[in-house]
mmCIF file of C-alpha atoms in Angstrom:
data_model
loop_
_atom_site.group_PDB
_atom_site.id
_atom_site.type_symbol
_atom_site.label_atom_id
_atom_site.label_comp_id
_atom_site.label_asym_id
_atom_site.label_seq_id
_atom_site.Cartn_x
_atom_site.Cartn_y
_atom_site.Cartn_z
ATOM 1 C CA UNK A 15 -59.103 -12.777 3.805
ATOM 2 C CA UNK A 16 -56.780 -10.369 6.055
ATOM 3 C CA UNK A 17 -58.777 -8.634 8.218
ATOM 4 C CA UNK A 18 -57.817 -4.922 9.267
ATOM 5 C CA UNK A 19 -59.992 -2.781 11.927
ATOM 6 C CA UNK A 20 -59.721 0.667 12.018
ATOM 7 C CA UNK A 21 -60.847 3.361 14.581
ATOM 8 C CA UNK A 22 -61.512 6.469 11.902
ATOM 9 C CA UNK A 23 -60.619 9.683 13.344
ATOM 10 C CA UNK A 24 -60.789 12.161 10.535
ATOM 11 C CA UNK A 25 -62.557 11.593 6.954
ATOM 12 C CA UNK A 26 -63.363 14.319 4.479
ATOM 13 C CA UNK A 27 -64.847 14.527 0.775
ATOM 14 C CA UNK A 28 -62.169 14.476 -1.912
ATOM 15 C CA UNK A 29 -62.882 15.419 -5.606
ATOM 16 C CA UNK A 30 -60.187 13.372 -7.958
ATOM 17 C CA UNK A 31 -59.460 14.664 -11.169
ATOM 18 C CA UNK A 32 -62.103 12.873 -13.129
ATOM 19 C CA UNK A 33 -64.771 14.598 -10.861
ATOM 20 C CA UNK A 34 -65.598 11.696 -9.236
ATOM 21 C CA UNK A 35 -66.381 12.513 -5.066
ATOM 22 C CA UNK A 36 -64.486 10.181 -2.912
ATOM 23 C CA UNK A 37 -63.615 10.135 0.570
ATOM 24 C CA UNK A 38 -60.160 9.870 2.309
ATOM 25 C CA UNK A 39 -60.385 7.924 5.731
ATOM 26 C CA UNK A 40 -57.553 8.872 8.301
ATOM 27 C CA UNK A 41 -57.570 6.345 10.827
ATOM 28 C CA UNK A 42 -55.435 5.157 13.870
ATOM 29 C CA UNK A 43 -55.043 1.028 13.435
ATOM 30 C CA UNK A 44 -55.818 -1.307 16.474
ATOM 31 C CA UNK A 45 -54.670 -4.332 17.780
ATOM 32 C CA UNK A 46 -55.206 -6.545 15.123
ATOM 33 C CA UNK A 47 -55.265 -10.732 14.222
ATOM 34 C CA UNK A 48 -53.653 -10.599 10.451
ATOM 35 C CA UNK A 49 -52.003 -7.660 9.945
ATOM 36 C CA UNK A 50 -49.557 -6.665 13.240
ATOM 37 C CA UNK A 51 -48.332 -2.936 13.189
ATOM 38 C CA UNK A 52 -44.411 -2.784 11.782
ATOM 39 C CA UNK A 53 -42.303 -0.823 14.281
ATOM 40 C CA UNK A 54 -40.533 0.196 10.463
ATOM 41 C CA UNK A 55 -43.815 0.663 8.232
ATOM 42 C CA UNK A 56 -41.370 2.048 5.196
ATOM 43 C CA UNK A 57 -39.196 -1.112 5.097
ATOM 44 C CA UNK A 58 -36.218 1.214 4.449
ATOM 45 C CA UNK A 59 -35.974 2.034 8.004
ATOM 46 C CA UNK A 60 -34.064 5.573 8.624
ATOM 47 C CA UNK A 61 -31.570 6.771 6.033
ATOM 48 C CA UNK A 62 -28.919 7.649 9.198
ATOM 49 C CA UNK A 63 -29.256 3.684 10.518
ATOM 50 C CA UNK A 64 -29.018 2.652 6.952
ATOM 51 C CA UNK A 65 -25.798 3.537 5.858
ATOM 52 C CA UNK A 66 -24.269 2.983 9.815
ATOM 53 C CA UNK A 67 -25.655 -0.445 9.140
ATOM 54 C CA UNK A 68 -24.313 -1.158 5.612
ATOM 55 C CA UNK A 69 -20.899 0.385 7.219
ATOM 56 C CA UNK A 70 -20.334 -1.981 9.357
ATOM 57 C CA UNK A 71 -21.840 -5.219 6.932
ATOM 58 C CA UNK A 72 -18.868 -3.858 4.809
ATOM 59 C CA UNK A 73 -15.860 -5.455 7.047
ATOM 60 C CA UNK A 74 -13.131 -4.055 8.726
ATOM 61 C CA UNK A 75 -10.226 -5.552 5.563
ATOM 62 C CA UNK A 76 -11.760 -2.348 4.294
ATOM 63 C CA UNK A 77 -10.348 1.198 4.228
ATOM 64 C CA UNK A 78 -13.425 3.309 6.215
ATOM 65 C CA UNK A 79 -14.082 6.335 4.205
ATOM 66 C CA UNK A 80 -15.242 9.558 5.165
ATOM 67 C CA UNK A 81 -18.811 10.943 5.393
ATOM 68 C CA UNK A 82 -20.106 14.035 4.424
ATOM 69 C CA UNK A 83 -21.104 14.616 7.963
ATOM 70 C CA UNK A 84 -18.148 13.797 9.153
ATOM 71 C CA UNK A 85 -16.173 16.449 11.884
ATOM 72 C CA UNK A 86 -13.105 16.814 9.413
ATOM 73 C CA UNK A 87 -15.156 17.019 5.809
ATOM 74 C CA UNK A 88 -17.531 19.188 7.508
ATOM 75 C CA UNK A 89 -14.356 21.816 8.453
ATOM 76 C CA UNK A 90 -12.981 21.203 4.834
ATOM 77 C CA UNK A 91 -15.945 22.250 3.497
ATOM 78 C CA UNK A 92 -16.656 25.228 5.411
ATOM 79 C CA UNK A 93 -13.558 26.391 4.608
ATOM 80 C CA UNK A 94 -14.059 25.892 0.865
ATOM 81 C CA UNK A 95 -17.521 27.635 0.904
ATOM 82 C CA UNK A 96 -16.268 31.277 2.084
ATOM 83 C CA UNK A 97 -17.851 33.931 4.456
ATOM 84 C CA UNK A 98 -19.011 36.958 2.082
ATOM 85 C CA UNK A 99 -21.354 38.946 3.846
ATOM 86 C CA UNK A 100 -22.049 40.947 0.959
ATOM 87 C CA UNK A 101 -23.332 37.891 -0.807
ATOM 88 C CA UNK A 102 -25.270 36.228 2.281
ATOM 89 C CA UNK A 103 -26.882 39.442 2.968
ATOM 90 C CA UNK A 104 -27.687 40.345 -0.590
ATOM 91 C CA UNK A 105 -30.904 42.443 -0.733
ATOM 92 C CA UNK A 106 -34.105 40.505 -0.804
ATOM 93 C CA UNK A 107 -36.807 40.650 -3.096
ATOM 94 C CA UNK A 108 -39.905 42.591 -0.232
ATOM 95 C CA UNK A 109 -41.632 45.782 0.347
ATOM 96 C CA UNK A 110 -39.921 48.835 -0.118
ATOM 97 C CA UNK A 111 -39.193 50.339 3.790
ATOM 98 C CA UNK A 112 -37.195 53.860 4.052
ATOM 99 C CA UNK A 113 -33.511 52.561 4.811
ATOM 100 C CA UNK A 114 -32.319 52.413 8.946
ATOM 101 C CA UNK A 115 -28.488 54.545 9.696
ATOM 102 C CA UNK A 116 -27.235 53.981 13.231
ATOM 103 C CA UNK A 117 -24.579 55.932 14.525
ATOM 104 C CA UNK A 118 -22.141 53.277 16.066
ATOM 105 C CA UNK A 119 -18.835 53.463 18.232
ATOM 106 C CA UNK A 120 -15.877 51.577 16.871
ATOM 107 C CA UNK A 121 -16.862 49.166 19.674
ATOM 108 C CA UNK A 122 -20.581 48.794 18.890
ATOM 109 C CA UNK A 123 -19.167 48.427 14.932
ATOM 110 C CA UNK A 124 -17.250 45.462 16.170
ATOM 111 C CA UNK A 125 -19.937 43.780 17.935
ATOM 112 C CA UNK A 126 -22.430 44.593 15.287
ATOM 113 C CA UNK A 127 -19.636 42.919 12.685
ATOM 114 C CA UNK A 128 -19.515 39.697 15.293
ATOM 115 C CA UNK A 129 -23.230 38.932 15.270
ATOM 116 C CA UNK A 130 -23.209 39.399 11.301
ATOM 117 C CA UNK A 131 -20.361 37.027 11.211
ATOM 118 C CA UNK A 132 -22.508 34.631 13.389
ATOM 119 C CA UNK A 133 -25.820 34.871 11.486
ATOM 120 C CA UNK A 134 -24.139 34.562 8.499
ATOM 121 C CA UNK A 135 -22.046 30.860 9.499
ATOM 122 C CA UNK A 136 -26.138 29.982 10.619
ATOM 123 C CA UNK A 137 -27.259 30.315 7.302
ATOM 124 C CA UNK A 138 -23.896 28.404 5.531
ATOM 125 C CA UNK A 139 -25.591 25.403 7.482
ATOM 126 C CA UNK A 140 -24.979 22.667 4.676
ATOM 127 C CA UNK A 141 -28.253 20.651 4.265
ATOM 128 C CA UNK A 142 -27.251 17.113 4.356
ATOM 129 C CA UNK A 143 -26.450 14.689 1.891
ATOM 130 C CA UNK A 144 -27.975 10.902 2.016
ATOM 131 C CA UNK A 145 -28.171 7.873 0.102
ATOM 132 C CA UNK A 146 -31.553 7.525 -2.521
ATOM 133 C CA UNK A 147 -33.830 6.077 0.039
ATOM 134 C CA UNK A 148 -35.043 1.965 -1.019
ATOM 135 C CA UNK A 149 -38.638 2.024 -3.174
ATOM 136 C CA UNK A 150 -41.233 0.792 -0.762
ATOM 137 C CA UNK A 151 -43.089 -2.546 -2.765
ATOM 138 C CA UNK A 152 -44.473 -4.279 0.191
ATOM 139 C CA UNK A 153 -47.974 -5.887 -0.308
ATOM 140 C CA UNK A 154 -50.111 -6.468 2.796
ATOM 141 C CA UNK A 155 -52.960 -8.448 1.446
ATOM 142 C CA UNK A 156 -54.577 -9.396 -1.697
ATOM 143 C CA UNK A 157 -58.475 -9.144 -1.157
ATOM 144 C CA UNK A 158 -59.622 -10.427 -4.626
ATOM 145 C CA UNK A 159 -63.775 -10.159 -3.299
ATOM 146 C CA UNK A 160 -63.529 -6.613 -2.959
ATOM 147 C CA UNK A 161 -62.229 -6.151 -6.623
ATOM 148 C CA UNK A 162 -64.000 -4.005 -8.966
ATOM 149 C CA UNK A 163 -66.357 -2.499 -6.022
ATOM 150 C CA UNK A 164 -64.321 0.401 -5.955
ATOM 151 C CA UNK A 165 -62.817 2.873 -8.676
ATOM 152 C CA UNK A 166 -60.474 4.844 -6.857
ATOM 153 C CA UNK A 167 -58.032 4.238 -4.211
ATOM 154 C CA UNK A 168 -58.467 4.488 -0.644
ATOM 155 C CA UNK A 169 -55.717 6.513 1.299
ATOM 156 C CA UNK A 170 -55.393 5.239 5.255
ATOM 157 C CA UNK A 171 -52.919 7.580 7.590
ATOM 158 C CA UNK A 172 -52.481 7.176 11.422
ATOM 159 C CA UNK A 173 -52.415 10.735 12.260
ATOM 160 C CA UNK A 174 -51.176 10.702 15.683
ATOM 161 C CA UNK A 175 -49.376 13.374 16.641
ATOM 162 C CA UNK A 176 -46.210 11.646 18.473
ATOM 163 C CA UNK A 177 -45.351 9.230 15.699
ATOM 164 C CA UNK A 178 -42.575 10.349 13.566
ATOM 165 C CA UNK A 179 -43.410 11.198 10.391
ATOM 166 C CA UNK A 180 -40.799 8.027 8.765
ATOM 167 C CA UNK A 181 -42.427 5.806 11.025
ATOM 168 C CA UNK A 182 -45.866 6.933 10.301
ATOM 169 C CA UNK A 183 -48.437 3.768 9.290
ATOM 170 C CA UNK A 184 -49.657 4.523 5.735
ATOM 171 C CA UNK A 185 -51.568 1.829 3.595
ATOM 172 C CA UNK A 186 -53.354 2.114 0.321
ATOM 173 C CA UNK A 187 -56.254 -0.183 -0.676
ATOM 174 C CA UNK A 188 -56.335 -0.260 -4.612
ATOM 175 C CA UNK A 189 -59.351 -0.913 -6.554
ATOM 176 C CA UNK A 190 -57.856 -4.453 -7.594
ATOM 177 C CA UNK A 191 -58.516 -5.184 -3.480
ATOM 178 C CA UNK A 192 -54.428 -4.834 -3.198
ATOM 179 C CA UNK A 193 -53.869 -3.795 0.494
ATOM 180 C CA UNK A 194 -50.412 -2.276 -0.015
ATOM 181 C CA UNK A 195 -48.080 0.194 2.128
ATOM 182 C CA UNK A 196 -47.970 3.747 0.790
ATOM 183 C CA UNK A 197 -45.252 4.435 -1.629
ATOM 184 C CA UNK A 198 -42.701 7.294 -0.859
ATOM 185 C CA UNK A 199 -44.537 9.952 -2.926
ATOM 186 C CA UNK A 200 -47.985 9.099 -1.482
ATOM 187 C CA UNK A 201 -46.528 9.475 2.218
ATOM 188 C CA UNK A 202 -44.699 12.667 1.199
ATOM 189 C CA UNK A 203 -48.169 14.210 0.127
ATOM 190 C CA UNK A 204 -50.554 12.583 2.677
ATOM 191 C CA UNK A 205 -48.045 14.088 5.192
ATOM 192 C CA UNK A 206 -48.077 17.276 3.682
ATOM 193 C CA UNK A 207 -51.683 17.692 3.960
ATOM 194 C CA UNK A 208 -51.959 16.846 7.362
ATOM 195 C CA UNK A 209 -48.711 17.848 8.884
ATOM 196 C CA UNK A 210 -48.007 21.085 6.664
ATOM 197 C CA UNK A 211 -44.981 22.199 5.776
ATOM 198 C CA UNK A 212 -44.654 26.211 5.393
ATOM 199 C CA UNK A 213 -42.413 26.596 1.551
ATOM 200 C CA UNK A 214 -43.783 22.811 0.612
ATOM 201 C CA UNK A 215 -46.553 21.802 -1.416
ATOM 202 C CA UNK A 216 -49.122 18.807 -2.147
ATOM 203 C CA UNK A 217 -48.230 18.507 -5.707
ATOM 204 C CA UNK A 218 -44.354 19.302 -7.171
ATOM 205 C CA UNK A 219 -43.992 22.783 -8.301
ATOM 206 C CA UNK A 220 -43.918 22.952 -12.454
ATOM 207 C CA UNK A 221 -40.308 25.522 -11.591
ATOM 208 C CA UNK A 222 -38.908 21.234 -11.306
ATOM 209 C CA UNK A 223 -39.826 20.321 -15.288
ATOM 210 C CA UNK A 224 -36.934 20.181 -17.464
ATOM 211 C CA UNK A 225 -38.006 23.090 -19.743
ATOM 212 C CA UNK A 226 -38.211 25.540 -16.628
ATOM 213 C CA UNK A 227 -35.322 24.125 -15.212
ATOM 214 C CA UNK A 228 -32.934 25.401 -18.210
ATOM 215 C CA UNK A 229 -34.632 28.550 -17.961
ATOM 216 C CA UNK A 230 -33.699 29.134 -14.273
ATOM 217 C CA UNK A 231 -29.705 28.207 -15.154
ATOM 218 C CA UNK A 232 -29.950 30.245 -18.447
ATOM 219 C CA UNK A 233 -30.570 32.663 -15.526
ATOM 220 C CA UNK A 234 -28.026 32.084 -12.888
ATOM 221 C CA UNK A 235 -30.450 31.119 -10.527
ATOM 222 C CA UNK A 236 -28.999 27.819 -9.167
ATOM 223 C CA UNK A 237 -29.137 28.752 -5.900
ATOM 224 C CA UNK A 238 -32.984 29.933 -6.112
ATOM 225 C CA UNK A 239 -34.104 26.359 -7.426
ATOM 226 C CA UNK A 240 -31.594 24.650 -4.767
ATOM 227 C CA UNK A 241 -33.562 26.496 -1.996
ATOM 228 C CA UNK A 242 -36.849 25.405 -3.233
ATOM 229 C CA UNK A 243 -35.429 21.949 -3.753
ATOM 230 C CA UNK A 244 -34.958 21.749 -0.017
ATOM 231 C CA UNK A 245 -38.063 23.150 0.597
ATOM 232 C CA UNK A 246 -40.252 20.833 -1.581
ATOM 233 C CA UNK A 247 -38.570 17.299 -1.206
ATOM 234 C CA UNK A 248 -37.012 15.275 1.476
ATOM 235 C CA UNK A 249 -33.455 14.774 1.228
ATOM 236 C CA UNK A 250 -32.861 10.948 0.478
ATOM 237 C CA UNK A 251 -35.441 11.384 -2.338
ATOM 238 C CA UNK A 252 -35.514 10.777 -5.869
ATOM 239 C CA UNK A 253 -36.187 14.157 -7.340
ATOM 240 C CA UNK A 254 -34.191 15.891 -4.750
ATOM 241 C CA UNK A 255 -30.877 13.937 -5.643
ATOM 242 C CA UNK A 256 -31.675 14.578 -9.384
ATOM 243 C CA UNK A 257 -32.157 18.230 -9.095
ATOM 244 C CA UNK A 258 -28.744 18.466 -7.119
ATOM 245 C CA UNK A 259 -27.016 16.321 -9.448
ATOM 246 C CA UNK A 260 -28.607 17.946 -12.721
ATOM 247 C CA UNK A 261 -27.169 21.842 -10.873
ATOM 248 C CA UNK A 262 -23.501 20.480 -10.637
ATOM 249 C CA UNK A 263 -23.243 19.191 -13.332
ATOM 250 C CA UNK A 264 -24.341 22.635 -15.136
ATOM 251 C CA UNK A 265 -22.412 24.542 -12.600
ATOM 252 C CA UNK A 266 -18.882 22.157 -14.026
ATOM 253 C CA UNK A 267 -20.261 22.540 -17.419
ATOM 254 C CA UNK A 268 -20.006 25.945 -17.738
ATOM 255 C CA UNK A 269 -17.738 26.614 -15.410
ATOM 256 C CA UNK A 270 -20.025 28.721 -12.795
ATOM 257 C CA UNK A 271 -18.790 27.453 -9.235
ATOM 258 C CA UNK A 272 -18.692 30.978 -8.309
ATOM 259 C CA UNK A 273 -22.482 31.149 -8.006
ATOM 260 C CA UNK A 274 -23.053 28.528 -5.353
ATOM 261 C CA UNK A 275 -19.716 30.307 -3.094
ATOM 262 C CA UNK A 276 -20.475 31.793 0.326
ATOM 263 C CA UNK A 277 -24.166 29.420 0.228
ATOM 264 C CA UNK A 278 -24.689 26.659 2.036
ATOM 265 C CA UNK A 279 -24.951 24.633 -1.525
ATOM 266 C CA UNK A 280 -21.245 24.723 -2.141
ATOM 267 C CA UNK A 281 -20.394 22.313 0.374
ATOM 268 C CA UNK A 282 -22.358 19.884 -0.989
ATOM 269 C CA UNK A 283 -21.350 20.566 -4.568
ATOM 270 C CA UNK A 284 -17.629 20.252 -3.859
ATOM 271 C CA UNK A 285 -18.733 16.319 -2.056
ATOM 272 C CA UNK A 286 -20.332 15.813 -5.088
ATOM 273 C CA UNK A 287 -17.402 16.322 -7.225
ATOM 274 C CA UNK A 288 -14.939 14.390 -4.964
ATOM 275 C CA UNK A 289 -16.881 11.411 -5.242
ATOM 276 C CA UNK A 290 -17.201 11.357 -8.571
ATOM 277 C CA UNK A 291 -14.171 12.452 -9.392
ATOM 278 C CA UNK A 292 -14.432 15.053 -11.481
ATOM 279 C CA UNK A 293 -12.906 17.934 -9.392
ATOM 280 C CA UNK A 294 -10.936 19.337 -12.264
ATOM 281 C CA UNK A 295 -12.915 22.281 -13.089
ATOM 282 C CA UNK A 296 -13.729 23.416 -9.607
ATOM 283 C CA UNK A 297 -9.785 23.250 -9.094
ATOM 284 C CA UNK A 298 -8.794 25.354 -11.865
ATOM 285 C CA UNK A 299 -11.340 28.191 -11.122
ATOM 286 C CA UNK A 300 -10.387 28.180 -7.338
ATOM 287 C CA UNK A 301 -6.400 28.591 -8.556
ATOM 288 C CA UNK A 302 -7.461 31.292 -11.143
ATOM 289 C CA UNK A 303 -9.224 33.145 -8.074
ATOM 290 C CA UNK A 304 -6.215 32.791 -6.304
ATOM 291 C CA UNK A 305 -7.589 30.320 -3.252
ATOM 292 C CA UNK A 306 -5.018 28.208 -3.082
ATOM 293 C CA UNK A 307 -5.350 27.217 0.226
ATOM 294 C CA UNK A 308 -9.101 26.181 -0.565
ATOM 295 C CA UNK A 309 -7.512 24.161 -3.712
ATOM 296 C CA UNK A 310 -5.432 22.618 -1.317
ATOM 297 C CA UNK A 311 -7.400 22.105 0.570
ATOM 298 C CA UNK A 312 -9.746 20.519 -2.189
ATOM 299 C CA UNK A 313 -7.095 17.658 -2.577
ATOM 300 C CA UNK A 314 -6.791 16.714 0.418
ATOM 301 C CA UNK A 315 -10.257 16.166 0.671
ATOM 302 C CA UNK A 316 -9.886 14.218 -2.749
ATOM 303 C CA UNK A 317 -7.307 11.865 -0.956
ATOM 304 C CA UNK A 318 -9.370 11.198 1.935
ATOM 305 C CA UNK A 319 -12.810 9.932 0.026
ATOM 306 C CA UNK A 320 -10.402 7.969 -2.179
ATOM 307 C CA UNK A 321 -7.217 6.463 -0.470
ATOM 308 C CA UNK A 322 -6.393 3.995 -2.751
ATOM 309 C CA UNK A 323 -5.699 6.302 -5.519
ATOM 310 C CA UNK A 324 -2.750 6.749 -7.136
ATOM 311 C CA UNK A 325 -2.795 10.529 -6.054
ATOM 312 C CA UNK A 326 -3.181 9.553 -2.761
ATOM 313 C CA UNK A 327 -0.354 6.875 -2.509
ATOM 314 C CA UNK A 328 2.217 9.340 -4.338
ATOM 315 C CA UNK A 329 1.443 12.312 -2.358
ATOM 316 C CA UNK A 330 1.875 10.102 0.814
ATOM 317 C CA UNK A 331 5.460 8.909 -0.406
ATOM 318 C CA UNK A 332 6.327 12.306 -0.879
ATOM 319 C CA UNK A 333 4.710 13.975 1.687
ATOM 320 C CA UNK A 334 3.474 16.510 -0.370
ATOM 321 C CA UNK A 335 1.783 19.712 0.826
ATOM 322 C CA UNK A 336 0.472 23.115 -0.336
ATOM 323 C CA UNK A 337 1.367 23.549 -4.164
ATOM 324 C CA UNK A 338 2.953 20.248 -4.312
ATOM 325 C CA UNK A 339 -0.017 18.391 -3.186
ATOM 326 C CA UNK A 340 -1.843 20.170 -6.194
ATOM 327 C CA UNK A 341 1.187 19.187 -8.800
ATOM 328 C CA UNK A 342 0.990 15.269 -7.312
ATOM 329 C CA UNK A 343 -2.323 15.777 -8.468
ATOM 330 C CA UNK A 344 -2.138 17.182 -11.733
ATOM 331 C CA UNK A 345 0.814 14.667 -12.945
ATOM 332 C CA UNK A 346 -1.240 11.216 -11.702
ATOM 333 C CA UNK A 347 -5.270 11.557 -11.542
ATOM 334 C CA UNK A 348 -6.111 14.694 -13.080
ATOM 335 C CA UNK A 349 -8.428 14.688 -16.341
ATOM 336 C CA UNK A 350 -7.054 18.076 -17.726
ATOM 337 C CA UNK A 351 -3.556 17.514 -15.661
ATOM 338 C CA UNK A 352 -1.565 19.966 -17.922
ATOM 339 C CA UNK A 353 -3.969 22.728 -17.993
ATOM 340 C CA UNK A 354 -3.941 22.056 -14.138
ATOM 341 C CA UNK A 355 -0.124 22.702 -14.219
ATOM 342 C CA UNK A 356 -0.283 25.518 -16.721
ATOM 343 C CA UNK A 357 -2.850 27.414 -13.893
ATOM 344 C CA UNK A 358 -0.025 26.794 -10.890
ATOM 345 C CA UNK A 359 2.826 28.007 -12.981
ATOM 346 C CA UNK A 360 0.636 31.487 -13.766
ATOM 347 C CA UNK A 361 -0.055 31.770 -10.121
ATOM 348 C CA UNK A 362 4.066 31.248 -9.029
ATOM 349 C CA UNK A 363 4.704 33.628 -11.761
ATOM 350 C CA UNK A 364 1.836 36.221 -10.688
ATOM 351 C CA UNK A 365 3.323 35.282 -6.874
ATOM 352 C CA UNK A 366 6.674 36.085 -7.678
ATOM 353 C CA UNK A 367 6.197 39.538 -9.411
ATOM 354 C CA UNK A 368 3.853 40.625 -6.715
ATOM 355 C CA UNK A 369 6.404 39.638 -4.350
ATOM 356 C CA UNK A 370 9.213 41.612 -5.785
ATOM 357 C CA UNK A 371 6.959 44.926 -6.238
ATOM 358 C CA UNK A 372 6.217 45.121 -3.138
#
């Protein structure tokens, strides 16, 4: 039987749903026979040296494609998202205050516009986007004699405060006598209650089931639910990806990419559509708005995640740019290609007679 010695630092009386009183043990392991401490107690390791490592496992015969962090997406994207102040410092819902006037120079104005500009570009910060982190399934003993003696499950958390919180030690001892490490959710909440937080909570808000979330897009409020996203889930984790992906795809479905411009969600919603290659709709708004250059701009970023394409390889022949780059597009890979084409002749025509009246 694997032996495991423990030094308890913290325990407190927990009442579980059925009423039953049970304690939680938070305990800091020592040098042990059996069971050695794991310098990577999640198995998955971090996210960041996960994909570098499956990077480099994929060869060099391959074409290396861009990241979503990387230095060019990352100006791409910026680009794309806007600066509208207006929107980025939209009232707030708070407690009514009289309003502030200053009397400002045209010089004061200026600087006053400059650290706007600045505080707005902090808040456009685009959170980042990872691969689903790897299910945790390791067993660390089976301890069939203390089966049955139990009915509830016995949470064990090193709650030192210099450990990082992925490589925290976190082991669950089932009622079966299963000695097993902590699956992702358990570590997320066992964190949570004794590293809090502030905006996150034990247990997932009911705003994430399906019924509320259609009410909150029936609403417009994408951006509201992306913010708590953030707030309640890590980033490489399951719900977080699915509440991302589940936005976008109602964003593209009914055509609403305005509502996630000038946020810091719109970067990640464009890299969403790139890779999955379904940048059709966003295109088509961007050239009805008249941001070309971000359309453009939108292609290129197409060819980049996706060199091989046939898009790609003809706009390189040709060394197509501006509205040509969009037309190479439209004629090979484009879904809705002659609506596409139909949008760019509107705009040269709209171009043209603006041109001439002025």
């Amino acid at each position: 039987m694997a032996t495991l010695r423990l030094r308890v630092l913290l325990w407190r009386p927990l009442i579980c749903s059925r009423g039953v009183e049970q304690f939680s043990f938070c305990a800091r392991t020592q040098p042990i026979t059996l069971l050695q401490r794991l310098p990577q107690p999640c198995g998955a390791g971090s996210p960041y040296r996960r994909v570098a490592s499956e990077a480099a496992a994929s060869g060099n015969s391959e074409i290396k494609k861009p990241t979503f962090m990387d230095e060019e997406v990352q100006s791409i994207l910026i680009k794309m998202t806007g600066l509208n102040l207006q929107k980025i410092f939209k009232p707030a819902v708070q407690e009514l205050k009289p309003p502030t006037c200053k009397l400002m120079t045209q010089t004061q104005l200026e600087e006053a516009t400059t650290q706007a500009v600045e505080a707005a570009k902090v808040q456009l910060k685009m959170p980042p986007v990872l691969e689903e982190r790897a299910p945790i399934n390791d067993v660390l003993a089976e301890d069939k004699i203390l089966e049955g003696s139990e009915t509830a499950k016995y949470v064990f958390t090193d709650i030192s405060y210099n450990i990082p919180h992925r490589e925290r030690f976190i082991v669950v001892r089932e009622p079966s006598g299963t000695l097993r490490k902590a699956s992702w959710e358990e570590r997320d909440r066992m964190i949570q209650v004794y590293f809090p937080k502030e905006g996150r909570r034990i247990l997932t808000p009911i705003i994430f089931k399906e019924e509320n979330l259609k009410t909150m897009y029936s609403q417009d409020r994408h951006a509201d639910v992306l913010n708590l996203c953030i707030a309640q889930f890590e980033p490489d984790s399951t719900e977080y990806i699915k509440v991302h992906h589940q936005i976008y795809e109602d964003i593209d479905k009914h055509g609403k990419y305005d509502i996630l411009r000038s946020t810091r969600h719109f970067g990640g919603m464009a890299w969403y559509f790139v890779h999955e290659k379904k940048i059709d709709g966003l295109l088509i708004d961007q050239i009805q708005r008249y941001l070309v250059d971000d359309a453009t701009s939108l292609v290129q970023l197409y060819h980049m995640v996706h060199p091989e394409g046939l898009s790609a390889q003809e706009a390189k022949e040709q060394a197509a740019e501006g509205l040509n780059l969009i037309t190479v597009f439209a004629k090979t890979e484009a879904q809705m290609g002659a609506y596409v084409e139909l949008m760019l002749q509107a705009y040269q025509g709209a171009f043209i007679s603006h041109s001439a009246a002025s």
